[in-house]
PDB file of C-alpha atoms in Angstrom:
ATOM      1  CA  MET A   1       0.000   0.000   0.000  1.00 51.00           C
ATOM      2  CA  LYS A   2       2.835   2.362   0.918  1.00 54.00           C
ATOM      3  CA  THR A   3       4.630   1.569  -2.359  1.00 61.00           C
ATOM      4  CA  ASN A   4       1.493   2.366  -4.358  1.00 67.00           C
ATOM      5  CA  THR A   5       1.116   5.686  -2.524  1.00 72.00           C
ATOM      6  CA  MET A   6       4.735   6.658  -3.246  1.00 71.00           C
ATOM      7  CA  SER A   7       4.330   5.677  -6.893  1.00 75.00           C
ATOM      8  CA  TYR A   8       1.165   7.757  -7.143  1.00 73.00           C
ATOM      9  CA  LYS A   9       2.902  10.790  -5.610  1.00 76.00           C
ATOM     10  CA  CYS A  10       5.864  10.396  -7.983  1.00 78.00           C
ATOM     11  CA  LYS A  11       3.501  10.285 -10.942  1.00 78.00           C
ATOM     12  CA  GLN A  12       1.728  13.413  -9.677  1.00 78.00           C
ATOM     13  CA  PHE A  13       5.046  15.193  -9.234  1.00 75.00           C
ATOM     14  CA  MET A  14       6.256  14.246 -12.703  1.00 80.00           C
ATOM     15  CA  MET A  15       2.936  15.327 -14.204  1.00 80.00           C
ATOM     16  CA  PHE A  16       2.843  18.795 -12.642  1.00 80.00           C
ATOM     17  CA  ALA A  17       6.486  19.618 -11.919  1.00 80.00           C
ATOM     18  CA  GLY A  18       8.529  17.145 -13.943  1.00 79.00           C
ATOM     19  CA  ALA A  19       9.156  19.349 -16.985  1.00 85.00           C
ATOM     20  CA  THR A  20       9.947  22.384 -14.807  1.00 87.00           C
ATOM     21  CA  THR A  21      12.366  20.351 -12.695  1.00 87.00           C
ATOM     22  CA  VAL A  22      14.205  19.047 -15.760  1.00 89.00           C
ATOM     23  CA  ILE A  23      14.495  22.524 -17.297  1.00 91.00           C
ATOM     24  CA  PHE A  24      15.598  24.099 -14.002  1.00 90.00           C
ATOM     25  CA  SER A  25      18.215  21.394 -13.511  1.00 90.00           C
ATOM     26  CA  ALA A  26      19.511  21.775 -17.063  1.00 91.00           C
ATOM     27  CA  VAL A  27      19.651  25.582 -16.926  1.00 90.00           C
ATOM     28  CA  VAL A  28      20.667  26.220 -13.292  1.00 89.00           C
ATOM     29  CA  ILE A  29      21.778  23.179 -11.301  1.00 92.00           C
ATOM     30  CA  VAL A  30      24.001  21.442 -13.860  1.00 93.00           C
ATOM     31  CA  PRO A  31      25.792  24.662 -15.008  1.00 91.00           C
ATOM     32  CA  PHE A  32      26.341  25.646 -11.367  1.00 92.00           C
ATOM     33  CA  LEU A  33      27.904  22.276 -10.500  1.00 93.00           C
ATOM     34  CA  TYR A  34      29.988  22.399 -13.674  1.00 92.00           C
ATOM     35  CA  GLY A  35      31.143  25.878 -12.707  1.00 91.00           C
ATOM     36  CA  VAL A  36      32.212  24.608  -9.284  1.00 93.00           C
ATOM     37  CA  TYR A  37      34.220  21.869 -11.031  1.00 94.00           C
ATOM     38  CA  LEU A  38      35.925  24.449 -13.255  1.00 92.00           C
ATOM     39  CA  THR A  39      37.184  26.324 -10.178  1.00 93.00           C
ATOM     40  CA  PHE A  40      39.588  23.403  -9.651  1.00 94.00           C
ATOM     41  CA  THR A  41      41.002  23.597 -13.180  1.00 93.00           C
ATOM     42  CA  SER A  42      43.230  25.988 -15.134  1.00 90.00           C
ATOM     43  CA  TRP A  43      40.945  26.053 -18.172  1.00 89.00           C
ATOM     44  CA  ASP A  44      41.355  29.065 -20.445  1.00 84.00           C
ATOM     45  CA  GLY A  45      37.789  28.876 -21.751  1.00 81.00           C
ATOM     46  CA  VAL A  46      38.859  27.710 -25.217  1.00 82.00           C
ATOM     47  CA  SER A  47      41.044  24.595 -25.154  1.00 84.00           C
ATOM     48  CA  THR A  48      39.645  21.087 -24.750  1.00 84.00           C
ATOM     49  CA  SER A  49      42.006  20.206 -21.885  1.00 87.00           C
ATOM     50  CA  LYS A  50      41.122  21.257 -18.350  1.00 88.00           C
ATOM     51  CA  PRO A  51      44.178  20.579 -16.142  1.00 91.00           C
ATOM     52  CA  PHE A  52      43.280  19.965 -12.493  1.00 92.00           C
ATOM     53  CA  VAL A  53      45.026  22.467 -10.191  1.00 92.00           C
ATOM     54  CA  GLY A  54      43.263  21.888  -6.891  1.00 90.00           C
ATOM     55  CA  LEU A  55      42.854  24.994  -4.734  1.00 92.00           C
ATOM     56  CA  THR A  56      45.256  27.139  -6.758  1.00 93.00           C
ATOM     57  CA  ASN A  57      42.453  29.312  -8.176  1.00 93.00           C
ATOM     58  CA  TYR A  58      41.079  30.022  -4.717  1.00 93.00           C
ATOM     59  CA  LEU A  59      44.538  30.952  -3.462  1.00 93.00           C
ATOM     60  CA  SER A  60      44.907  33.263  -6.471  1.00 91.00           C
ATOM     61  CA  THR A  61      41.539  34.820  -5.651  1.00 91.00           C
ATOM     62  CA  PHE A  62      42.479  35.571  -2.061  1.00 91.00           C
ATOM     63  CA  SER A  63      45.701  37.227  -3.255  1.00 91.00           C
ATOM     64  CA  ASP A  64      43.967  39.219  -6.018  1.00 91.00           C
ATOM     65  CA  ALA A  65      43.804  42.746  -4.578  1.00 92.00           C
ATOM     66  CA  ALA A  66      41.861  44.044  -7.595  1.00 93.00           C
ATOM     67  CA  TYR A  67      39.062  41.551  -6.939  1.00 94.00           C
ATOM     68  CA  TRP A  68      38.690  42.529  -3.292  1.00 95.00           C
ATOM     69  CA  HIS A  69      38.733  46.215  -4.189  1.00 95.00           C
ATOM     70  CA  ALA A  70      35.971  45.535  -6.722  1.00 95.00           C
ATOM     71  CA  LEU A  71      34.008  43.563  -4.133  1.00 94.00           C
ATOM     72  CA  GLY A  72      34.436  46.391  -1.621  1.00 94.00           C
ATOM     73  CA  ARG A  73      33.141  48.920  -4.153  1.00 94.00           C
ATOM     74  CA  THR A  74      30.216  46.590  -4.857  1.00 95.00           C
ATOM     75  CA  ILE A  75      29.321  46.418  -1.175  1.00 94.00           C
ATOM     76  CA  ILE A  76      29.461  50.214  -0.783  1.00 95.00           C
ATOM     77  CA  TYR A  77      27.439  50.714  -3.961  1.00 96.00           C
ATOM     78  CA  SER A  78      24.898  48.070  -2.887  1.00 94.00           C
ATOM     79  CA  VAL A  79      24.370  49.534   0.586  1.00 94.00           C
ATOM     80  CA  ILE A  80      23.711  53.039  -0.756  1.00 96.00           C
ATOM     81  CA  ALA A  81      21.641  51.877  -3.735  1.00 96.00           C
ATOM     82  CA  VAL A  82      19.493  49.468  -1.691  1.00 95.00           C
ATOM     83  CA  VAL A  83      18.620  52.173   0.839  1.00 95.00           C
ATOM     84  CA  LEU A  84      17.811  54.777  -1.807  1.00 96.00           C
ATOM     85  CA  VAL A  85      15.874  52.385  -4.076  1.00 96.00           C
ATOM     86  CA  ASN A  86      13.627  51.243  -1.259  1.00 95.00           C
ATOM     87  CA  LEU A  87      13.182  54.746   0.141  1.00 95.00           C
ATOM     88  CA  VAL A  88      12.189  56.164  -3.249  1.00 96.00           C
ATOM     89  CA  ALA A  89      10.008  53.138  -4.041  1.00 95.00           C
ATOM     90  CA  PHE A  90       8.187  53.402  -0.715  1.00 95.00           C
ATOM     91  CA  LEU A  91       7.520  57.121  -1.175  1.00 93.00           C
ATOM     92  CA  LEU A  92       6.271  56.543  -4.733  1.00 93.00           C
ATOM     93  CA  ALA A  93       4.009  53.734  -3.534  1.00 93.00           C
ATOM     94  CA  PHE A  94       2.587  55.981  -0.836  1.00 91.00           C
ATOM     95  CA  LEU A  95       1.990  58.686  -3.440  1.00 90.00           C
ATOM     96  CA  VAL A  96       0.156  56.439  -5.923  1.00 90.00           C
ATOM     97  CA  THR A  97      -2.035  54.875  -3.215  1.00 88.00           C
ATOM     98  CA  SER A  98      -3.019  58.131  -1.537  1.00 83.00           C
ATOM     99  CA  GLY A  99      -5.810  58.886  -4.002  1.00 78.00           C
ATOM    100  CA  VAL A 100      -3.862  61.410  -6.069  1.00 79.00           C
ATOM    101  CA  LYS A 101      -5.456  62.209  -9.419  1.00 82.00           C
ATOM    102  CA  GLY A 102      -4.101  60.033 -12.241  1.00 81.00           C
ATOM    103  CA  GLN A 103      -2.399  57.592  -9.886  1.00 82.00           C
ATOM    104  CA  ASN A 104      -2.752  54.671 -12.332  1.00 83.00           C
ATOM    105  CA  PHE A 105      -0.915  56.707 -14.968  1.00 86.00           C
ATOM    106  CA  PHE A 106       1.854  57.474 -12.494  1.00 86.00           C
ATOM    107  CA  ARG A 107       2.170  53.785 -11.557  1.00 86.00           C
ATOM    108  CA  ALA A 108       2.734  52.867 -15.198  1.00 85.00           C
ATOM    109  CA  GLY A 109       5.129  55.774 -15.722  1.00 88.00           C
ATOM    110  CA  PHE A 110       7.275  54.959 -12.695  1.00 89.00           C
ATOM    111  CA  PHE A 111       7.438  51.279 -13.702  1.00 89.00           C
ATOM    112  CA  ILE A 112       8.566  51.868 -17.315  1.00 88.00           C
ATOM    113  CA  PRO A 113      12.326  52.338 -16.521  1.00 89.00           C
ATOM    114  CA  ASN A 114      12.427  48.747 -15.258  1.00 88.00           C
ATOM    115  CA  LEU A 115      11.363  47.535 -18.703  1.00 86.00           C
ATOM    116  CA  ILE A 116      14.411  49.077 -20.397  1.00 86.00           C
ATOM    117  CA  GLY A 117      17.403  46.774 -20.733  1.00 84.00           C
ATOM    118  CA  GLY A 118      20.450  47.619 -18.661  1.00 86.00           C
ATOM    119  CA  ILE A 119      22.728  48.051 -21.696  1.00 90.00           C
ATOM    120  CA  VAL A 120      20.343  50.498 -23.389  1.00 92.00           C
ATOM    121  CA  LEU A 121      19.699  52.264 -20.112  1.00 91.00           C
ATOM    122  CA  GLY A 122      23.413  52.755 -19.519  1.00 92.00           C
ATOM    123  CA  TYR A 123      24.008  54.300 -22.942  1.00 93.00           C
ATOM    124  CA  VAL A 124      21.002  56.605 -22.582  1.00 93.00           C
ATOM    125  CA  TRP A 125      22.183  57.889 -19.213  1.00 94.00           C
ATOM    126  CA  LYS A 126      25.755  58.133 -20.498  1.00 94.00           C
ATOM    127  CA  PHE A 127      24.503  60.632 -23.051  1.00 94.00           C
ATOM    128  CA  VAL A 128      22.570  62.471 -20.330  1.00 94.00           C
ATOM    129  CA  PHE A 129      25.594  62.767 -18.030  1.00 94.00           C
ATOM    130  CA  ASN A 130      28.131  63.553 -20.777  1.00 92.00           C
ATOM    131  CA  ARG A 131      26.075  65.851 -22.985  1.00 92.00           C
ATOM    132  CA  ALA A 132      22.736  66.968 -21.546  1.00 92.00           C
ATOM    133  CA  PHE A 133      23.865  67.863 -18.015  1.00 91.00           C
ATOM    134  CA  VAL A 134      27.081  69.452 -19.279  1.00 92.00           C
ATOM    135  CA  ALA A 135      25.146  71.593 -21.782  1.00 92.00           C
ATOM    136  CA  VAL A 136      22.764  72.753 -19.051  1.00 91.00           C
ATOM    137  CA  GLY A 137      25.661  73.457 -16.692  1.00 91.00           C
ATOM    138  CA  ASN A 138      27.526  75.523 -19.265  1.00 91.00           C
ATOM    139  CA  ALA A 139      24.397  77.418 -20.281  1.00 90.00           C
ATOM    140  CA  LEU A 140      23.442  78.271 -16.707  1.00 88.00           C
ATOM    141  CA  SER A 141      27.017  78.564 -15.395  1.00 86.00           C
ATOM    142  CA  ILE A 142      26.499  75.774 -12.880  1.00 88.00           C
ATOM    143  CA  GLU A 143      29.982  74.558 -12.008  1.00 87.00           C
ATOM    144  CA  ALA A 144      28.797  71.182 -10.650  1.00 85.00           C
ATOM    145  CA  LEU A 145      27.283  70.320 -14.038  1.00 86.00           C
ATOM    146  CA  SER A 146      29.872  71.941 -16.308  1.00 87.00           C
ATOM    147  CA  THR A 147      31.944  68.753 -16.507  1.00 89.00           C
ATOM    148  CA  SER A 148      30.756  65.158 -16.838  1.00 90.00           C
ATOM    149  CA  TRP A 149      30.381  63.310 -13.562  1.00 92.00           C
ATOM    150  CA  LEU A 150      31.537  60.163 -15.352  1.00 93.00           C
ATOM    151  CA  ALA A 151      35.004  61.712 -15.678  1.00 90.00           C
ATOM    152  CA  THR A 152      35.704  61.561 -11.928  1.00 91.00           C
ATOM    153  CA  THR A 153      36.090  58.534  -9.695  1.00 89.00           C
ATOM    154  CA  ASN A 154      33.451  59.545  -7.138  1.00 90.00           C
ATOM    155  CA  GLY A 155      31.182  60.920  -9.849  1.00 92.00           C
ATOM    156  CA  ALA A 156      31.170  57.619 -11.767  1.00 93.00           C
ATOM    157  CA  MET A 157      29.997  55.740  -8.678  1.00 94.00           C
ATOM    158  CA  LEU A 158      27.362  58.395  -8.033  1.00 94.00           C
ATOM    159  CA  CYS A 159      26.117  58.005 -11.615  1.00 95.00           C
ATOM    160  CA  LEU A 160      25.829  54.240 -11.170  1.00 95.00           C
ATOM    161  CA  ILE A 161      23.773  54.733  -8.019  1.00 95.00           C
ATOM    162  CA  ILE A 162      21.475  57.302  -9.667  1.00 95.00           C
ATOM    163  CA  VAL A 163      20.795  55.055 -12.659  1.00 95.00           C
ATOM    164  CA  SER A 164      20.188  52.019 -10.434  1.00 94.00           C
ATOM    165  CA  VAL A 165      17.688  53.930  -8.308  1.00 95.00           C
ATOM    166  CA  TRP A 166      15.933  55.197 -11.438  1.00 94.00           C
ATOM    167  CA  GLN A 167      15.760  51.668 -12.871  1.00 93.00           C
ATOM    168  CA  TYR A 168      14.759  49.610  -9.833  1.00 94.00           C
ATOM    169  CA  ALA A 169      12.522  51.983  -7.859  1.00 94.00           C
ATOM    170  CA  GLY A 170       9.500  51.528 -10.134  1.00 92.00           C
ATOM    171  CA  TYR A 171       9.523  47.743  -9.823  1.00 93.00           C
ATOM    172  CA  MET A 172       9.891  47.830  -6.051  1.00 95.00           C
ATOM    173  CA  MET A 173       7.127  50.443  -5.963  1.00 94.00           C
ATOM    174  CA  LEU A 174       4.631  47.857  -7.245  1.00 92.00           C
ATOM    175  CA  ILE A 175       5.492  45.512  -4.378  1.00 93.00           C
ATOM    176  CA  TYR A 176       5.026  48.318  -1.870  1.00 94.00           C
ATOM    177  CA  VAL A 177       1.747  49.264  -3.579  1.00 92.00           C
ATOM    178  CA  ALA A 178       0.543  45.697  -3.013  1.00 90.00           C
ATOM    179  CA  GLY A 179       1.622  46.034   0.622  1.00 89.00           C
ATOM    180  CA  PHE A 180      -0.291  49.281   1.107  1.00 89.00           C
ATOM    181  CA  MET A 181      -3.390  47.802  -0.517  1.00 89.00           C
ATOM    182  CA  SER A 182      -3.214  44.728   1.725  1.00 86.00           C
ATOM    183  CA  VAL A 183      -3.681  46.851   4.852  1.00 84.00           C
ATOM    184  CA  SER A 184      -7.329  46.718   5.872  1.00 82.00           C
ATOM    185  CA  ALA A 185      -9.218  49.968   5.364  1.00 83.00           C
ATOM    186  CA  ASP A 186     -11.147  49.246   8.576  1.00 83.00           C
ATOM    187  CA  VAL A 187      -7.940  49.263  10.592  1.00 83.00           C
ATOM    188  CA  LEU A 188      -6.866  52.592   9.096  1.00 82.00           C
ATOM    189  CA  GLU A 189     -10.325  54.056   9.663  1.00 82.00           C
ATOM    190  CA  ALA A 190     -10.236  52.961  13.307  1.00 84.00           C
ATOM    191  CA  ALA A 191      -6.841  54.620  13.679  1.00 82.00           C
ATOM    192  CA  ARG A 192      -8.168  57.889  12.264  1.00 83.00           C
ATOM    193  CA  ILE A 193     -11.132  57.763  14.648  1.00 82.00           C
ATOM    194  CA  ASP A 194      -8.683  57.304  17.531  1.00 79.00           C
ATOM    195  CA  GLY A 195      -6.877  60.472  16.452  1.00 81.00           C
ATOM    196  CA  CYS A 196      -3.925  59.149  14.430  1.00 82.00           C
ATOM    197  CA  THR A 197      -2.498  61.457  11.801  1.00 81.00           C
ATOM    198  CA  ASN A 198      -1.677  60.130   8.341  1.00 80.00           C
ATOM    199  CA  PHE A 199       2.012  59.963   9.248  1.00 82.00           C
ATOM    200  CA  GLN A 200       1.296  58.038  12.442  1.00 83.00           C
ATOM    201  CA  SER A 201      -0.974  55.632  10.568  1.00 85.00           C
ATOM    202  CA  VAL A 202       1.750  54.871   8.049  1.00 83.00           C
ATOM    203  CA  VAL A 203       4.526  54.452  10.625  1.00 83.00           C
ATOM    204  CA  ARG A 204       2.620  52.623  13.361  1.00 84.00           C
ATOM    205  CA  ILE A 205       0.085  50.607  11.352  1.00 85.00           C
ATOM    206  CA  SER A 206       0.847  50.300   7.645  1.00 85.00           C
ATOM    207  CA  MET A 207       4.597  49.710   7.869  1.00 87.00           C
ATOM    208  CA  PRO A 208       4.426  46.925  10.516  1.00 86.00           C
ATOM    209  CA  LEU A 209       1.772  45.173   8.423  1.00 86.00           C
ATOM    210  CA  MET A 210       3.936  45.523   5.282  1.00 88.00           C
ATOM    211  CA  VAL A 211       6.994  43.705   6.595  1.00 88.00           C
ATOM    212  CA  SER A 212       6.660  41.003   3.930  1.00 88.00           C
ATOM    213  CA  SER A 213       6.858  43.700   1.238  1.00 90.00           C
ATOM    214  CA  PHE A 214      10.016  45.118   2.811  1.00 91.00           C
ATOM    215  CA  VAL A 215      11.560  41.626   2.942  1.00 89.00           C
ATOM    216  CA  GLN A 216      10.852  40.984  -0.743  1.00 90.00           C
ATOM    217  CA  CYS A 217      12.068  44.387  -1.917  1.00 93.00           C
ATOM    218  CA  LEU A 218      15.250  44.282   0.136  1.00 92.00           C
ATOM    219  CA  PHE A 219      16.078  40.786  -1.087  1.00 90.00           C
ATOM    220  CA  LEU A 220      15.502  41.704  -4.732  1.00 92.00           C
ATOM    221  CA  THR A 221      17.493  44.928  -4.570  1.00 94.00           C
ATOM    222  CA  ILE A 222      20.382  43.324  -2.688  1.00 92.00           C
ATOM    223  CA  THR A 223      20.733  40.500  -5.205  1.00 91.00           C
ATOM    224  CA  ARG A 224      20.375  42.824  -8.203  1.00 92.00           C
ATOM    225  CA  CYS A 225      22.900  45.340  -6.889  1.00 93.00           C
ATOM    226  CA  PHE A 226      25.478  42.699  -5.977  1.00 92.00           C
ATOM    227  CA  MET A 227      25.235  41.162  -9.462  1.00 91.00           C
ATOM    228  CA  VAL A 228      25.123  44.424 -11.444  1.00 93.00           C
ATOM    229  CA  TYR A 229      27.014  44.181 -14.716  1.00 93.00           C
ATOM    230  CA  ASP A 230      25.079  45.488 -17.733  1.00 92.00           C
ATOM    231  CA  VAL A 231      24.685  49.069 -16.477  1.00 93.00           C
ATOM    232  CA  ASN A 232      28.255  49.006 -15.178  1.00 94.00           C
ATOM    233  CA  LEU A 233      29.469  47.994 -18.650  1.00 93.00           C
ATOM    234  CA  SER A 234      27.516  50.463 -20.771  1.00 93.00           C
ATOM    235  CA  LEU A 235      27.560  53.459 -18.397  1.00 94.00           C
ATOM    236  CA  THR A 236      31.153  53.521 -17.112  1.00 92.00           C
ATOM    237  CA  ASN A 237      32.896  50.379 -18.410  1.00 91.00           C
ATOM    238  CA  GLY A 238      34.843  50.484 -15.150  1.00 90.00           C
ATOM    239  CA  GLU A 239      36.318  53.913 -15.844  1.00 90.00           C
ATOM    240  CA  PRO A 240      37.901  56.250 -14.950  1.00 88.00           C
ATOM    241  CA  PHE A 241      41.098  54.343 -14.118  1.00 87.00           C
ATOM    242  CA  GLY A 242      39.177  51.212 -13.090  1.00 88.00           C
ATOM    243  CA  SER A 243      37.534  53.058 -10.189  1.00 89.00           C
ATOM    244  CA  SER A 244      34.025  51.842 -11.019  1.00 92.00           C
ATOM    245  CA  VAL A 245      34.753  48.185 -11.759  1.00 94.00           C
ATOM    246  CA  MET A 246      32.211  46.131  -9.823  1.00 95.00           C
ATOM    247  CA  ALA A 247      32.727  42.528  -8.744  1.00 94.00           C
ATOM    248  CA  ALA A 248      30.682  41.046 -11.615  1.00 94.00           C
ATOM    249  CA  MET A 249      32.670  43.019 -14.188  1.00 95.00           C
ATOM    250  CA  HIS A 250      35.963  41.950 -12.627  1.00 95.00           C
ATOM    251  CA  VAL A 251      34.833  38.308 -12.742  1.00 94.00           C
ATOM    252  CA  TYR A 252      33.832  38.659 -16.405  1.00 93.00           C
ATOM    253  CA  ASN A 253      37.138  40.261 -17.325  1.00 93.00           C
ATOM    254  CA  GLN A 254      39.079  37.604 -15.465  1.00 92.00           C
ATOM    255  CA  ALA A 255      37.271  34.764 -17.234  1.00 90.00           C
ATOM    256  CA  PHE A 256      36.641  36.059 -20.740  1.00 89.00           C
ATOM    257  CA  THR A 257      39.148  38.880 -21.292  1.00 89.00           C
ATOM    258  CA  TYR A 258      42.216  37.495 -19.527  1.00 90.00           C
ATOM    259  CA  LYS A 259      41.253  33.831 -20.245  1.00 89.00           C
ATOM    260  CA  ASN A 260      41.670  32.817 -16.592  1.00 90.00           C
ATOM    261  CA  TYR A 261      38.402  30.908 -16.556  1.00 90.00           C
ATOM    262  CA  GLY A 262      39.155  28.833 -13.469  1.00 91.00           C
ATOM    263  CA  THR A 263      40.095  31.879 -11.406  1.00 92.00           C
ATOM    264  CA  GLY A 264      37.069  33.768 -12.729  1.00 92.00           C
ATOM    265  CA  GLN A 265      34.787  30.907 -11.713  1.00 92.00           C
ATOM    266  CA  ALA A 266      36.335  30.828  -8.226  1.00 94.00           C
ATOM    267  CA  GLU A 267      35.781  34.569  -7.837  1.00 94.00           C
ATOM    268  CA  ALA A 268      32.217  34.211  -9.130  1.00 93.00           C
ATOM    269  CA  LEU A 269      31.550  31.459  -6.592  1.00 93.00           C
ATOM    270  CA  ILE A 270      32.831  33.634  -3.745  1.00 93.00           C
ATOM    271  CA  LEU A 271      30.639  36.507  -4.965  1.00 92.00           C
ATOM    272  CA  PHE A 272      27.653  34.142  -5.061  1.00 92.00           C
ATOM    273  CA  ILE A 273      28.329  32.970  -1.499  1.00 92.00           C
ATOM    274  CA  VAL A 274      28.618  36.555  -0.214  1.00 91.00           C
ATOM    275  CA  CYS A 275      25.388  37.533  -1.972  1.00 90.00           C
ATOM    276  CA  ALA A 276      23.591  34.399  -0.739  1.00 89.00           C
ATOM    277  CA  VAL A 277      24.691  34.900   2.879  1.00 91.00           C
ATOM    278  CA  VAL A 278      23.614  38.555   2.891  1.00 89.00           C
ATOM    279  CA  GLY A 279      20.295  37.702   1.220  1.00 85.00           C
ATOM    280  CA  VAL A 280      19.489  34.796   3.560  1.00 87.00           C
ATOM    281  CA  LEU A 281      20.373  36.830   6.667  1.00 88.00           C
ATOM    282  CA  GLN A 282      18.182  39.691   5.471  1.00 85.00           C
ATOM    283  CA  VAL A 283      15.241  37.360   4.790  1.00 82.00           C
ATOM    284  CA  HIS A 284      15.700  35.603   8.165  1.00 83.00           C
ATOM    285  CA  ILE A 285      15.753  38.878  10.095  1.00 83.00           C
ATOM    286  CA  GLY A 286      12.816  40.200   8.067  1.00 78.00           C
ATOM    287  CA  LYS A 287      10.731  37.070   8.647  1.00 76.00           C
ATOM    288  CA  LYS A 288      11.278  37.353  12.412  1.00 76.00           C
ATOM    289  CA  ALA A 289      10.006  40.936  12.272  1.00 71.00           C
ATOM    290  CA  GLU A 290       7.069  39.789  10.134  1.00 65.00           C
ATOM    291  CA  VAL A 291       6.012  37.258  12.765  1.00 47.00           C
ATOM    292  CA  SER A 292       6.185  39.837  15.550  1.00 48.00           C
ATOM    293  CA  ALA A 293       4.223  42.312  13.454  1.00 46.00           C
TER     294      ALA A 293
END
């Protein structure tokens, strides 16, 4: 009887999730395991031979100062971008759920930047920073805009953060909109009757009941910012003087430009572990807050 039950469950699984499992394994699991294997080889990405070198690639990674500088820049960029993206997204969500006229139009408008590919987005903003802002600065004699921000080390990082906020805020806004709409109108009405102001209602009622939205948005922005590559490539290409090379770009260059595929895979694996640890910790802490809320 137990064997028949297990067989029935296996058939059900294969019927509803079998194809998805096979595709996911072929696209994600198998390439990931193959990538882990490559970290123990000195493959150049082209030749058929993959000499086994043990932990040499990991030792090279830990002695690669450029990689750790890139990872440090990625962490700084991610911290600032995650805070600003979620702050802007939350404020936009509050705006488009407050009954403002044309709020559906604004929702669509704020979401559109997320639909633009990162490569295209980077080139568009590169034109804005190099030409449009400079033209305005020269015309109005504004010294801060008279030269391209992309030409300075701090300015290039600032440009990356601005573009990331502009791109991601609209998508996160929709999640916060869903969070605002999930708060019962009866609860908010009771709070107003008890004398709560709109600000107090948002801080003391809406936000605690929207913890799941915060968890989702923080997780998505953290993972996206840690893995940023397309905007980094088209907007700054790591310039000036390599000051805006993020971890993903350094990994790509190591593997595909310098043909050190094994070392690049090892660095990519370390980046994945860092991103996974940060993401899991954030979700764990957020879920604890969600339970208490």
